Amino acid sequence: MSPARRALLAGLLSVSGLSGCLSTETGSEANERPTQSTNTVGQDDDPTVLQIRSTDDEPILSETTEESISAVRNELVTNRDRLDELSVATGVSDEDREAIQTFLDKTEYATESIFITHSRITSCNRFQIRSVSWDGTDIEYRYCRELRPPEASCVTDSWETVGLLFRIPATLPSSASLGGRGGHSPCQRSSTTYHRIDANATVVGNTTAVETPDTRSNSSGDVS
Amino acid sequence: MSRRLTRRQALAAVGGVAVAGCITRAPQFWENPPSFDTAGLDAILDEPVPDRPQLASISFESAVAAQFVDRVERLLAPIPNPLPESRLPNSAIRSQITTERRAAREQLPTRYDDHPPFELAERFAEARGHAATAVGTWAAVTTEGEPTAVTDGAGTVRSRVDQLGDTLPGRASDPVAGTAVYGSIERWLDVAERRTLFSSTSISAQEDPLRTGRTVGEIERIQSQIEAGGYLQAQYLETIEEPQTIDRPLRAGIDTLGRDIEEWIQELHDEKEDRLFRYPGIEAFFDRQPVAENAPSLKLLSRALRRTYEDIRFDPVAVEDYEPTHPATTLCRTMLTLVQLSACDELGGLIEDGENLFPEDGATVDSARGEAIGSVVGLAEATNPLQRWLATQILPLFDEPETILSAESPTTREITRAYTEYRWISLVASESESVVSTASEALSS
């Protein structure tokens, strides 16, 4: 897709998304399924994932038909046509709504699939997705949980729903679904910088209240 | 060794026959419990729980206590007060800082002479631990903060633990008094080594600030215990006119109590040595069970035995050639384990006699509480320091029932639980005297 066309579509997205469905394209190009063989087994250790938080405990996407609107909790989106039937839930902020639309729009459905799932997490934590793998019709992902940065506004012990949108670099059969997930908490490694509040925390004076044998003999303090 | 257990061995074969083939479901106590009359519960907590006794004639000088308080205040000083959401939006981080700051201040006593020195030392350690957790967390989220500068590193503190440990047990007026004093100080080191100061323990500024703060707090708490331990040791030594070493008597005491413990455990497991550390099940303590399944007495025995076996597995208890790093605390913990096993045996006897430990009314609970308090007062006022030491270990057992009974409207089950805990306190206290006597004789031989 050319940049100009993408820019034009982005404008359309914001309008159509707000009004309901997520479809951004019409015509044969969007409907085409890849003709090359599908890569049904693989793993991505640095997956492209969009995470959207929802405080109202509802999935971030819903499916609209003539008869009803139903929540979409787990789904593999394999073609752009499907976006016609999906819409962003009302509880999602405008900023996140735009992020979802952009994410879906930037997906090349000829070679990629979008896997949508949801998970629960406390308000002050977030997921780090470590990998996603797919094997036939099973999709699995691995994660860890870590504390959000100091400036993230959150409420202790409050739970939220997180919508996870994985961009999988493979065209998977539409029957593929969540086969499992595994993780641990807290993350062993984190790239998050937590030193962000502009202040100091210097404790004045000695590190002890009274002398200990080693501080008596070595008044310079730390011996390690 | 208990008289009851020996009798049970003789009855074991009969018991085995009695249960063979029995597959009908036994009646469950709480399916049809007796009625409970709440009369007598109104003023049940009026009589206070006894204060913690003195272990030796030493005290925390006011000037020294003030230095510990000053350290707490210095630790808390850099944290903005109040700390509003606008300054630190992440509520988990903000909550840890403010909660720990509050907890630190709550631990600080208003009057130093209201508390015996070991209790004061523990309060200072808790206060410094909480305060350091608060400022360590704050340091981890501030641009100029440095968590590693809040307290000394784990390596430094570990070497101080070793240094203090090398001086313990020190000289004492006599082995019994020395065991009570040094057992308490060694216990701080023992717990620090086993639960906190691992080779991997370190303060890392790269970590989750909540974890960083907690690590800073744990190290500061141990540092406080080292300082207080060294100070109290020096205070104690100043009170002694003719100090004597207690290493050899301690060894004899540990050997004696260790043999008693092994006899107990072997008998509970029918002499099967490879099962020494395995939980034996409460059935080992009674031959017949004339009370309904899940009766409060059975549940109490189950809780007590599990707690005792946790101690046997994880605490420094002299079982199976255990070589103590901290002999005074090993003797104390082994003694406590023996007391608990004896109390379990007594409870088994009550069960055999058909005692379900369900209180008929509030007055029965009140009476059990009064008896528990009386039994602990007896220990706390004893001349033998090891009895007073046991009182310090039993007093925290009041926490759970007191919390239950101070609630607005506890359920009958909860009240029953409180009642059984009071009965347990009395049982443990009543078994203390003979075990302390054995320990004291071994220490003095």
XYZ file of C-alpha atoms in Angstrom:
669
model
C 0.000 0.000 0.000
C 1.371 3.403 -0.895
C 1.921 5.992 1.828
C -0.529 8.341 0.184
C -3.225 5.723 0.094
C -2.544 4.821 3.721
C -2.847 8.458 4.760
C -6.138 8.730 2.960
C -7.389 5.570 4.610
C -6.361 6.783 8.033
C -8.740 9.664 7.631
C -11.495 7.308 6.603
C -10.713 5.091 9.576
C -11.256 7.727 12.143
C -14.675 8.436 10.726
C -15.821 4.906 10.085
C -14.316 3.642 13.332
C -16.210 6.094 15.433
C -19.390 5.244 13.675
C -18.949 1.544 14.315
C -17.162 -0.845 11.991
C -13.408 -1.067 11.576
C -13.389 -1.763 7.836
C -11.109 0.567 5.946
C -11.060 -0.840 2.468
C -13.435 -2.230 -0.025
C -12.881 -4.063 -3.224
C -11.062 -7.106 -4.350
C -7.609 -6.125 -3.058
C -8.652 -6.292 0.538
C -10.550 -9.500 0.081
C -7.753 -11.419 -1.487
C -6.379 -14.314 0.505
C -2.766 -15.121 -0.145
C -2.111 -17.690 -2.740
C 1.213 -18.758 -1.303
C 1.266 -21.622 1.154
C 0.419 -20.595 4.697
C 3.207 -20.637 7.250
C 1.281 -22.421 9.967
C 4.134 -23.124 12.378
C 6.369 -20.448 13.802
C 7.374 -18.242 16.667
C 8.054 -14.537 17.034
C 10.275 -13.625 19.990
C 9.816 -9.922 19.452
C 6.173 -9.755 18.535
C 4.284 -6.672 17.440
C 1.512 -6.322 19.979
C -0.923 -3.546 20.708
C -2.200 -3.468 24.287
C -5.374 -1.565 25.086
C -6.644 -1.250 28.648
C -10.312 -1.184 29.490
C -11.577 -0.314 32.940
C -15.153 -1.473 32.379
C -14.229 -5.163 32.250
C -15.500 -5.481 28.690
C -13.578 -6.599 25.606
C -12.273 -3.773 23.488
C -13.926 -5.045 20.324
C -17.445 -6.116 19.508
C -19.130 -7.709 16.547
C -22.125 -5.981 15.080
C -24.689 -7.867 13.065
C -28.193 -6.899 12.027
C -29.569 -8.794 15.007
C -27.155 -8.057 17.807
C -23.897 -6.722 19.138
C -21.637 -9.244 20.856
C -18.266 -8.930 22.531
C -15.215 -10.325 20.762
C -12.865 -11.909 23.276
C -10.713 -14.185 21.158
C -10.477 -14.041 17.413
C -8.091 -14.465 14.543
C -8.605 -11.855 11.846
C -7.341 -13.205 8.554
C -8.811 -10.777 6.061
C -9.842 -7.208 5.840
C -13.483 -8.080 5.202
C -13.845 -9.154 8.762
C -13.189 -5.603 9.886
C -16.580 -4.633 8.451
C -18.198 -6.591 11.236
C -15.973 -5.427 14.106
C -16.192 -2.200 16.012
C -14.346 -0.691 18.948
C -16.276 -0.919 22.212
C -17.711 2.290 23.603
C -15.574 2.153 26.757
C -12.347 2.594 24.770
C -10.846 6.091 24.691
C -10.557 8.039 21.433
C -6.784 7.791 21.602
C -6.876 4.008 21.963
C -9.564 3.742 19.323
C -7.277 5.467 16.878
C -4.384 3.213 17.861
C -6.486 0.126 17.185
C -7.578 1.401 13.824
C -4.049 2.313 12.800
C -2.745 -1.054 13.952
C -5.340 -2.947 11.973
C -4.831 -0.760 8.972
C -1.095 -1.275 8.887
C -1.503 -5.030 8.798
C -0.770 -6.726 5.488
C -3.421 -9.401 5.487
C -1.827 -11.100 2.518
C 1.088 -12.143 4.710
C -0.017 -11.355 8.256
C -2.836 -12.163 10.653
C -4.185 -10.349 13.675
C -4.828 -12.381 16.763
C -7.113 -10.700 19.291
C -7.378 -11.900 22.865
C -7.969 -10.436 26.310
C -6.484 -10.852 29.728
C -6.948 -9.345 33.179
C -4.327 -7.466 35.121
C -4.182 -5.117 38.081
C -4.321 -1.447 37.265
C -0.729 -0.676 38.300
C 0.831 -3.533 36.348
C 1.293 -4.208 32.688
C 2.175 -7.130 30.483
C 5.445 -7.561 28.701
C 4.810 -9.980 25.871
C 7.852 -12.165 25.448
C 6.819 -14.232 22.433
C 3.963 -15.552 20.384
C 3.964 -18.906 18.637
C 1.572 -20.712 16.374
C 1.257 -24.341 15.477
C -1.561 -25.365 13.196
C -4.655 -23.978 14.833
C -3.103 -23.246 18.214
C -1.731 -19.848 19.097
C 0.219 -19.396 22.310
C 1.925 -16.452 23.877
C 4.294 -15.936 26.766
C 4.373 -12.906 28.991
C 5.525 -11.467 32.270
C 3.994 -8.775 34.422
C 5.771 -5.653 35.570
C 4.976 -2.493 37.470
C 3.884 0.458 35.364
C 6.027 3.610 35.504
C 5.597 6.089 38.370
C 3.693 8.614 36.283
C 1.063 6.060 35.183
C -2.190 6.899 36.902
C -3.547 3.689 38.372
C -5.424 2.329 41.354
C -3.898 -0.323 43.632
C -5.767 -3.642 43.682
C -8.137 -2.542 40.941
C -8.386 -4.966 38.028
C -8.611 -4.057 34.379
C -9.115 -5.884 31.115
C -6.352 -5.653 28.562
C -7.065 -6.280 24.918
C -4.043 -7.804 23.184
C -3.744 -7.500 19.425
C -0.893 -9.597 18.054
C 0.308 -9.045 14.510
C 1.438 -12.525 13.481
C 3.761 -12.696 10.476
C 1.913 -15.625 8.949
C -1.400 -16.359 7.308
C -3.109 -18.748 9.607
C -6.319 -20.693 9.097
C -9.265 -18.728 10.425
C -10.048 -21.611 12.760
C -6.858 -20.905 14.755
C -7.488 -19.894 18.335
C -5.810 -19.412 21.689
C -4.138 -22.664 22.618
C -2.434 -21.434 25.730
C -0.552 -18.731 27.496
C 2.113 -18.839 30.099
C 3.988 -16.329 32.108
C 5.392 -15.242 35.383
C 5.424 -12.238 37.617
C 7.332 -10.118 38.064
C 9.463 -9.815 34.926
C 13.063 -10.837 35.507
C 14.348 -8.228 33.114
C 12.811 -4.888 32.373
C 13.761 -2.043 30.111
C 11.463 0.310 31.965
C 13.132 3.337 33.522
C 11.568 4.083 36.866
C 13.715 7.065 37.912
C 11.310 9.654 36.571
C 10.100 11.856 39.435
C 12.093 15.048 39.649
C 13.302 14.937 43.254
C 16.045 13.496 45.399
C 15.941 11.023 48.252
C 19.158 11.618 50.107
C 19.224 10.295 53.664
C 21.565 12.477 55.659
C 24.036 11.182 58.208
C 25.352 7.704 58.949
C 23.750 4.532 57.695
C 23.625 3.256 61.258
C 21.981 4.444 64.455
C 24.755 3.305 66.787
C 28.229 2.065 66.094
C 28.908 -1.544 65.155
C 32.311 -3.211 65.586
C 33.297 -2.586 61.973
C 32.156 1.024 61.908
C 34.108 1.635 65.103
C 37.290 0.313 63.528
C 36.590 1.786 60.107
C 34.828 5.085 60.478
C 34.821 5.642 56.736
C 31.608 3.628 56.538
C 30.829 0.952 53.995
C 33.318 -1.867 53.903
C 32.041 -3.643 50.837
C 9.042 -39.153 76.977
C 5.337 -38.944 77.561
C 3.480 -41.503 79.591
C 0.560 -41.376 77.161
C 2.614 -42.141 74.084
C 4.105 -45.209 75.731
C 0.622 -46.459 76.535
C -0.454 -45.759 72.987
C 2.294 -47.944 71.604
C 0.805 -50.833 73.537
C -2.626 -50.070 72.136
C -1.502 -49.545 68.564
C -2.294 -53.072 67.418
C -5.803 -52.899 68.902
C -6.396 -49.578 67.162
C -5.301 -51.067 63.881
C -7.912 -53.799 64.166
C -10.599 -51.370 65.260
C -10.368 -49.223 62.139
C -9.967 -52.100 59.699
C -12.840 -52.325 57.247
C -14.622 -49.225 58.486
C -15.962 -47.405 55.447
C -19.033 -45.561 56.743
C -18.734 -41.803 56.749
C -18.142 -40.528 60.258
C -20.461 -37.781 61.517
C -19.111 -34.288 60.880
C -19.043 -31.959 63.880
C -20.281 -28.825 62.136
C -23.191 -30.596 60.456
C -24.975 -30.652 63.767
C -23.084 -28.469 66.250
C -24.284 -27.890 69.806
C -25.950 -24.564 70.530
C -23.825 -21.667 71.741
C -24.988 -19.031 74.205
C -23.195 -15.714 73.699
C -23.796 -14.624 77.304
C -20.513 -13.723 78.906
C -18.763 -12.383 75.819
C -19.474 -8.683 76.429
C -16.527 -7.779 78.617
C -14.308 -10.676 77.677
C -11.328 -8.552 76.615
C -11.338 -6.300 79.672
C -8.431 -8.044 81.341
C -5.297 -7.135 79.375
C -2.906 -9.697 77.948
C 0.284 -9.811 80.067
C 3.232 -7.623 79.132
C 6.321 -9.183 77.717
C 8.680 -10.183 80.527
C 12.258 -9.077 81.051
C 14.859 -11.702 80.172
C 17.684 -10.033 82.100
C 18.228 -6.954 84.224
C 19.248 -4.717 81.371
C 17.651 -1.747 79.704
C 17.894 0.433 76.656
C 19.412 3.747 77.711
C 17.285 6.687 76.612
C 20.128 8.294 74.700
C 20.727 5.115 72.701
C 17.018 4.602 72.070
C 16.878 8.192 70.815
C 19.574 7.377 68.261
C 17.420 4.590 66.843
C 14.460 6.960 66.634
C 16.672 9.561 64.980
C 17.682 7.044 62.314
C 14.002 6.395 61.563
C 13.310 10.115 61.218
C 16.383 10.637 59.032
C 15.189 7.822 56.772
C 11.736 9.348 56.418
C 12.881 12.945 55.992
C 13.404 12.963 52.177
C 9.872 11.770 51.413
C 7.398 14.608 50.685
C 4.668 14.759 53.281
C 1.962 14.644 52.117
C 2.723 12.722 48.965
C -0.188 13.571 46.655
C -1.325 11.752 43.541
C -0.232 14.720 41.438
C 3.360 14.115 42.562
C 3.306 10.353 42.187
C 0.342 9.109 40.113
C 1.147 5.380 40.351
C -0.944 4.335 43.320
C 0.892 1.057 43.981
C 4.176 2.908 44.448
C 2.586 5.774 46.358
C 0.717 3.360 48.610
C 3.844 1.397 49.498
C 5.660 4.587 50.456
C 2.863 6.053 52.570
C 1.845 2.770 54.196
C 5.407 1.934 55.161
C 5.998 5.448 56.471
C 2.909 5.152 58.670
C 3.941 1.681 59.875
C 7.394 2.990 60.784
C 5.961 5.722 62.987
C 3.476 3.327 64.596
C 6.332 1.117 65.767
C 8.097 3.930 67.572
C 7.269 3.844 71.281
C 6.116 6.971 73.056
C 8.023 5.957 76.205
C 11.122 3.827 76.099
C 10.801 2.492 79.647
C 7.373 0.999 78.916
C 8.998 -1.831 76.993
C 11.572 -4.474 77.894
C 14.807 -4.050 75.933
C 14.315 -6.956 73.536
C 10.832 -5.765 72.637
C 12.191 -2.255 72.143
C 14.944 -3.645 69.910
C 12.375 -5.469 67.787
C 10.211 -2.375 67.501
C 13.187 -0.297 66.388
C 14.098 -2.939 63.827
C 10.555 -2.979 62.474
C 10.423 0.829 62.423
C 13.726 1.125 60.588
C 12.692 -1.621 58.180
C 9.443 0.137 57.320
C 11.104 3.553 57.058
C 13.849 2.227 54.788
C 11.279 0.469 52.606
C 9.471 3.797 52.212
C 12.532 5.839 51.335
C 14.069 3.028 49.278
C 10.944 2.966 47.136
C 10.975 6.751 46.849
C 14.646 6.714 45.895
C 13.914 4.167 43.168
C 11.470 6.479 41.373
C 13.246 9.814 41.747
C 15.757 11.216 39.313
C 18.248 12.093 42.036
C 17.470 9.171 44.318
C 19.858 6.298 44.840
C 18.440 3.236 46.615
C 21.911 1.812 47.248
C 22.809 4.905 49.287
C 19.923 4.480 51.755
C 21.422 1.629 53.727
C 24.565 -0.473 53.638
C 24.876 -3.226 51.078
C 23.831 -6.818 51.726
C 27.485 -7.915 51.703
C 28.428 -5.433 54.397
C 25.469 -6.380 56.554
C 26.147 -10.085 56.028
C 29.700 -9.641 57.259
C 28.379 -7.754 60.312
C 26.026 -10.647 61.018
C 29.017 -12.972 60.896
C 31.052 -10.701 63.166
C 28.326 -10.513 65.779
C 27.631 -14.233 65.435
C 31.277 -14.970 66.155
C 30.937 -13.309 69.554
C 27.834 -15.333 70.480
C 27.025 -16.953 72.767
C 29.151 -14.719 74.925
C 29.981 -15.096 78.570
C 27.119 -15.179 81.014
C 26.263 -15.169 84.684
C 25.179 -18.792 84.248
C 24.236 -21.043 81.312
C 20.469 -20.746 81.806
C 20.450 -16.945 81.891
C 22.946 -16.772 79.050
C 20.843 -19.080 76.884
C 17.781 -16.864 77.293
C 19.672 -13.656 76.453
C 21.926 -14.928 73.684
C 19.221 -17.186 72.274
C 17.162 -14.077 71.591
C 20.005 -12.198 69.898
C 21.116 -15.236 67.893
C 17.553 -15.703 66.676
C 17.751 -12.406 64.775
C 20.910 -13.568 63.036
C 19.512 -17.038 62.383
C 16.388 -15.668 60.700
C 18.382 -13.087 58.731
C 20.731 -15.750 57.364
C 18.007 -18.211 56.474
C 15.346 -15.882 55.100
C 16.978 -12.711 53.803
C 20.728 -12.578 53.347
C 21.113 -14.984 50.455
C 24.069 -14.700 48.128
C 21.714 -13.183 45.555
C 20.370 -10.492 47.897
C 21.303 -7.070 46.592
C 19.799 -3.668 46.086
C 19.365 -2.966 42.415
C 18.268 0.371 41.073
C 17.213 -1.353 37.843
C 14.469 -3.379 39.454
C 10.812 -2.797 40.088
C 10.810 0.016 42.718
C 8.478 -1.939 44.995
C 10.943 -4.815 45.173
C 13.903 -2.473 45.502
C 12.210 -0.706 48.406
C 11.417 -3.955 50.175
C 15.010 -5.184 49.839
C 16.331 -1.905 51.246
C 13.905 -2.285 54.155
C 14.882 -5.880 54.907
C 18.579 -5.048 54.967
C 17.985 -2.012 57.195
C 15.900 -4.122 59.595
C 18.738 -6.627 59.957
C 21.230 -3.799 60.377
C 19.100 -2.484 63.240
C 19.026 -5.935 64.861
C 22.807 -6.182 64.617
C 23.217 -2.813 66.292
C 20.687 -3.597 69.015
C 22.086 -7.107 69.481
C 25.613 -5.821 69.977
C 24.380 -3.133 72.329
C 22.270 -5.501 74.454
C 25.124 -7.994 74.614
C 27.391 -5.253 75.964
C 24.710 -4.138 78.426
C 24.268 -7.681 79.669
C 28.000 -8.257 80.099
C 28.197 -5.129 82.246
C 25.721 -6.642 84.711
C 27.698 -9.828 85.279
C 30.089 -10.062 88.165
C 31.646 -13.442 87.440
C 31.183 -14.163 83.754
C 31.587 -17.732 82.572
C 31.643 -19.351 79.157
C 28.560 -21.371 78.336
C 29.612 -23.266 75.195
C 30.080 -26.627 76.891
C 26.853 -26.511 78.961
C 24.980 -25.480 75.822
C 26.367 -28.467 73.959
C 25.204 -30.755 76.773
C 21.775 -29.131 76.798
C 21.371 -29.469 73.049
C 22.412 -33.120 73.195
C 19.898 -33.881 75.928
C 16.972 -32.082 74.304
C 17.955 -33.414 70.885
C 17.682 -36.988 72.180
C 14.229 -36.213 73.603
C 13.093 -34.751 70.305
C 14.336 -37.752 68.356
C 12.596 -40.141 70.732
C 9.368 -38.274 70.185
C 9.667 -38.223 66.442
C 10.769 -41.836 66.183
C 7.774 -42.904 68.215
C 5.384 -40.814 66.168
C 6.685 -42.609 63.095
C 6.910 -46.069 64.657
C 10.728 -46.003 64.647
C 10.979 -45.447 60.895
C 14.058 -43.273 60.706
C 13.667 -42.293 57.081
C 10.387 -40.517 57.875
C 11.608 -38.291 60.678
C 10.697 -35.026 59.048
C 7.400 -36.161 57.557
C 4.187 -34.905 59.120
C 2.898 -37.874 61.149
C -0.810 -37.016 61.228
C -2.829 -36.236 64.332
C -3.911 -39.873 64.736
C -0.487 -40.545 66.234
C -1.648 -38.711 69.358
C -4.756 -40.688 70.255
C -5.872 -44.303 70.196
C -9.589 -43.758 69.896
C -11.591 -40.842 68.628
C -14.888 -40.494 70.437
C -15.490 -37.025 68.974
C -17.055 -36.191 65.623
C -14.880 -35.550 62.580
C -13.665 -31.960 62.353
C -14.463 -31.341 66.007
C -12.696 -28.176 67.246
C -10.303 -30.276 69.329
C -9.213 -32.254 66.250
C -8.786 -29.089 64.214
C -6.723 -27.529 66.991
C -4.462 -30.563 67.165
C -4.068 -30.484 63.406
C -3.055 -26.800 63.404
C -0.716 -27.225 66.351
C 0.997 -30.278 64.925
C 1.491 -28.641 61.545
C 3.049 -25.578 63.166
C 5.311 -27.827 65.231
C 6.442 -29.799 62.207
C 7.148 -26.634 60.270
C 9.456 -25.644 63.111
C 11.121 -29.060 63.104
C 11.739 -28.843 59.366
C 12.826 -25.237 59.021
C 13.921 -23.910 62.397
C 17.223 -24.720 64.092
C 15.884 -27.709 66.040
C 18.308 -30.368 67.241
C 17.230 -33.380 65.204
C 19.452 -35.923 63.494
C 22.975 -34.716 64.220
C 22.042 -31.105 63.563
C 25.152 -28.966 63.948
C 24.007 -25.616 65.261
C 25.400 -22.377 63.890
C 23.702 -20.580 66.756
C 23.728 -22.911 69.792
C 21.775 -20.756 72.234
C 18.921 -20.238 69.802
C 19.054 -23.923 68.831
C 18.571 -24.904 72.442
C 15.681 -22.448 72.826
C 13.912 -23.571 69.633
C 14.398 -27.256 70.489
C 12.947 -26.607 73.917
C 9.930 -24.866 72.375
C 9.400 -27.788 70.002
C 9.457 -30.243 72.896
C 6.894 -28.142 74.735
C 4.649 -28.130 71.672
C 4.929 -31.895 71.199
C 4.068 -32.439 74.863
C 1.081 -30.119 74.520
C -0.054 -32.056 71.422
C 0.136 -35.233 73.483
C -1.949 -33.710 76.259
C -4.478 -32.543 73.694
C -4.578 -36.070 72.294
C -5.496 -37.244 75.807
C -8.369 -34.757 75.964
C -9.628 -36.042 72.622
C -9.520 -39.613 73.856
C -11.595 -38.477 76.822
C -14.247 -37.192 74.411
C -13.390 -33.485 74.634
C -14.529 -31.694 71.480
C -13.432 -28.251 72.780
C -16.684 -26.599 71.823
C -17.537 -23.853 74.353
C -21.100 -23.919 75.634
C -21.275 -20.185 76.143
C -19.385 -16.929 76.338
C -18.586 -17.519 79.996
C -16.684 -20.678 79.055
C -14.618 -18.709 76.556
C -14.036 -16.014 79.144
C -12.884 -18.591 81.641
C -10.503 -20.195 79.109
C -9.047 -16.783 78.343
C -8.550 -16.046 82.026
C -6.847 -19.382 82.481
C -4.579 -18.735 79.495
C -3.603 -15.340 80.845
C -2.956 -16.793 84.284
C -0.768 -19.549 82.897
C 1.355 -17.108 80.903
C 1.641 -14.739 83.844
C 3.013 -17.691 85.782
C 5.722 -18.174 83.164
C 6.433 -14.467 82.773
C 6.984 -14.066 86.502
C 9.077 -17.211 86.931
C 12.601 -16.899 88.262
C 13.977 -19.198 85.560
C 14.863 -17.038 82.521
C 14.014 -19.898 80.147
C 10.429 -19.913 81.422
C 10.299 -16.181 80.834
C 11.727 -16.746 77.362
C 8.939 -19.253 76.669
C 6.426 -16.629 77.814
C 7.779 -14.290 75.106
C 7.103 -17.011 72.544
C 3.612 -17.817 73.805
C 2.355 -14.238 74.126
C 1.960 -13.708 70.347
C -0.503 -16.643 70.359
C -3.018 -14.290 71.922
C -3.127 -12.170 68.757
C -5.457 -14.387 66.741
C -8.161 -15.018 69.365
C -8.047 -11.412 70.528
C -8.584 -10.215 66.970
C -11.520 -12.598 66.567
C -13.191 -11.525 69.780
C -12.673 -7.828 69.162
C -14.609 -8.055 65.890
C -18.146 -6.712 65.847
C -20.002 -9.984 65.525
C -17.805 -13.057 65.264
C -19.491 -16.282 64.196
C -19.830 -19.282 66.479
C -17.094 -21.018 64.499
C -14.775 -18.069 64.955
C -15.501 -17.862 68.668
C -14.847 -21.586 68.923
C -11.532 -21.096 67.186
C -10.604 -18.357 69.657
C -11.598 -20.638 72.527
C -9.435 -23.492 71.265
C -6.477 -21.132 70.875
C -6.842 -20.059 74.524
C -6.964 -23.692 75.542
C -3.818 -24.308 73.486
C -2.015 -21.464 75.259
C -2.850 -23.035 78.610
C -1.703 -26.446 77.418
C 1.613 -25.115 76.134
C 2.205 -23.084 79.279
C 1.446 -26.050 81.501
C 3.937 -28.249 79.615
C 6.658 -25.613 79.790
C 7.748 -26.154 83.354
C 8.867 -29.767 82.973
C 10.677 -29.145 79.686
C 12.439 -26.087 81.103
C 13.389 -28.163 84.106
C 14.986 -30.799 81.855
C 16.805 -28.098 79.867
C 18.017 -26.303 82.983
C 19.331 -29.502 84.528
C 21.212 -30.374 81.355
C 22.674 -26.849 81.164
C 23.781 -26.952 84.760
C 25.215 -30.456 84.826
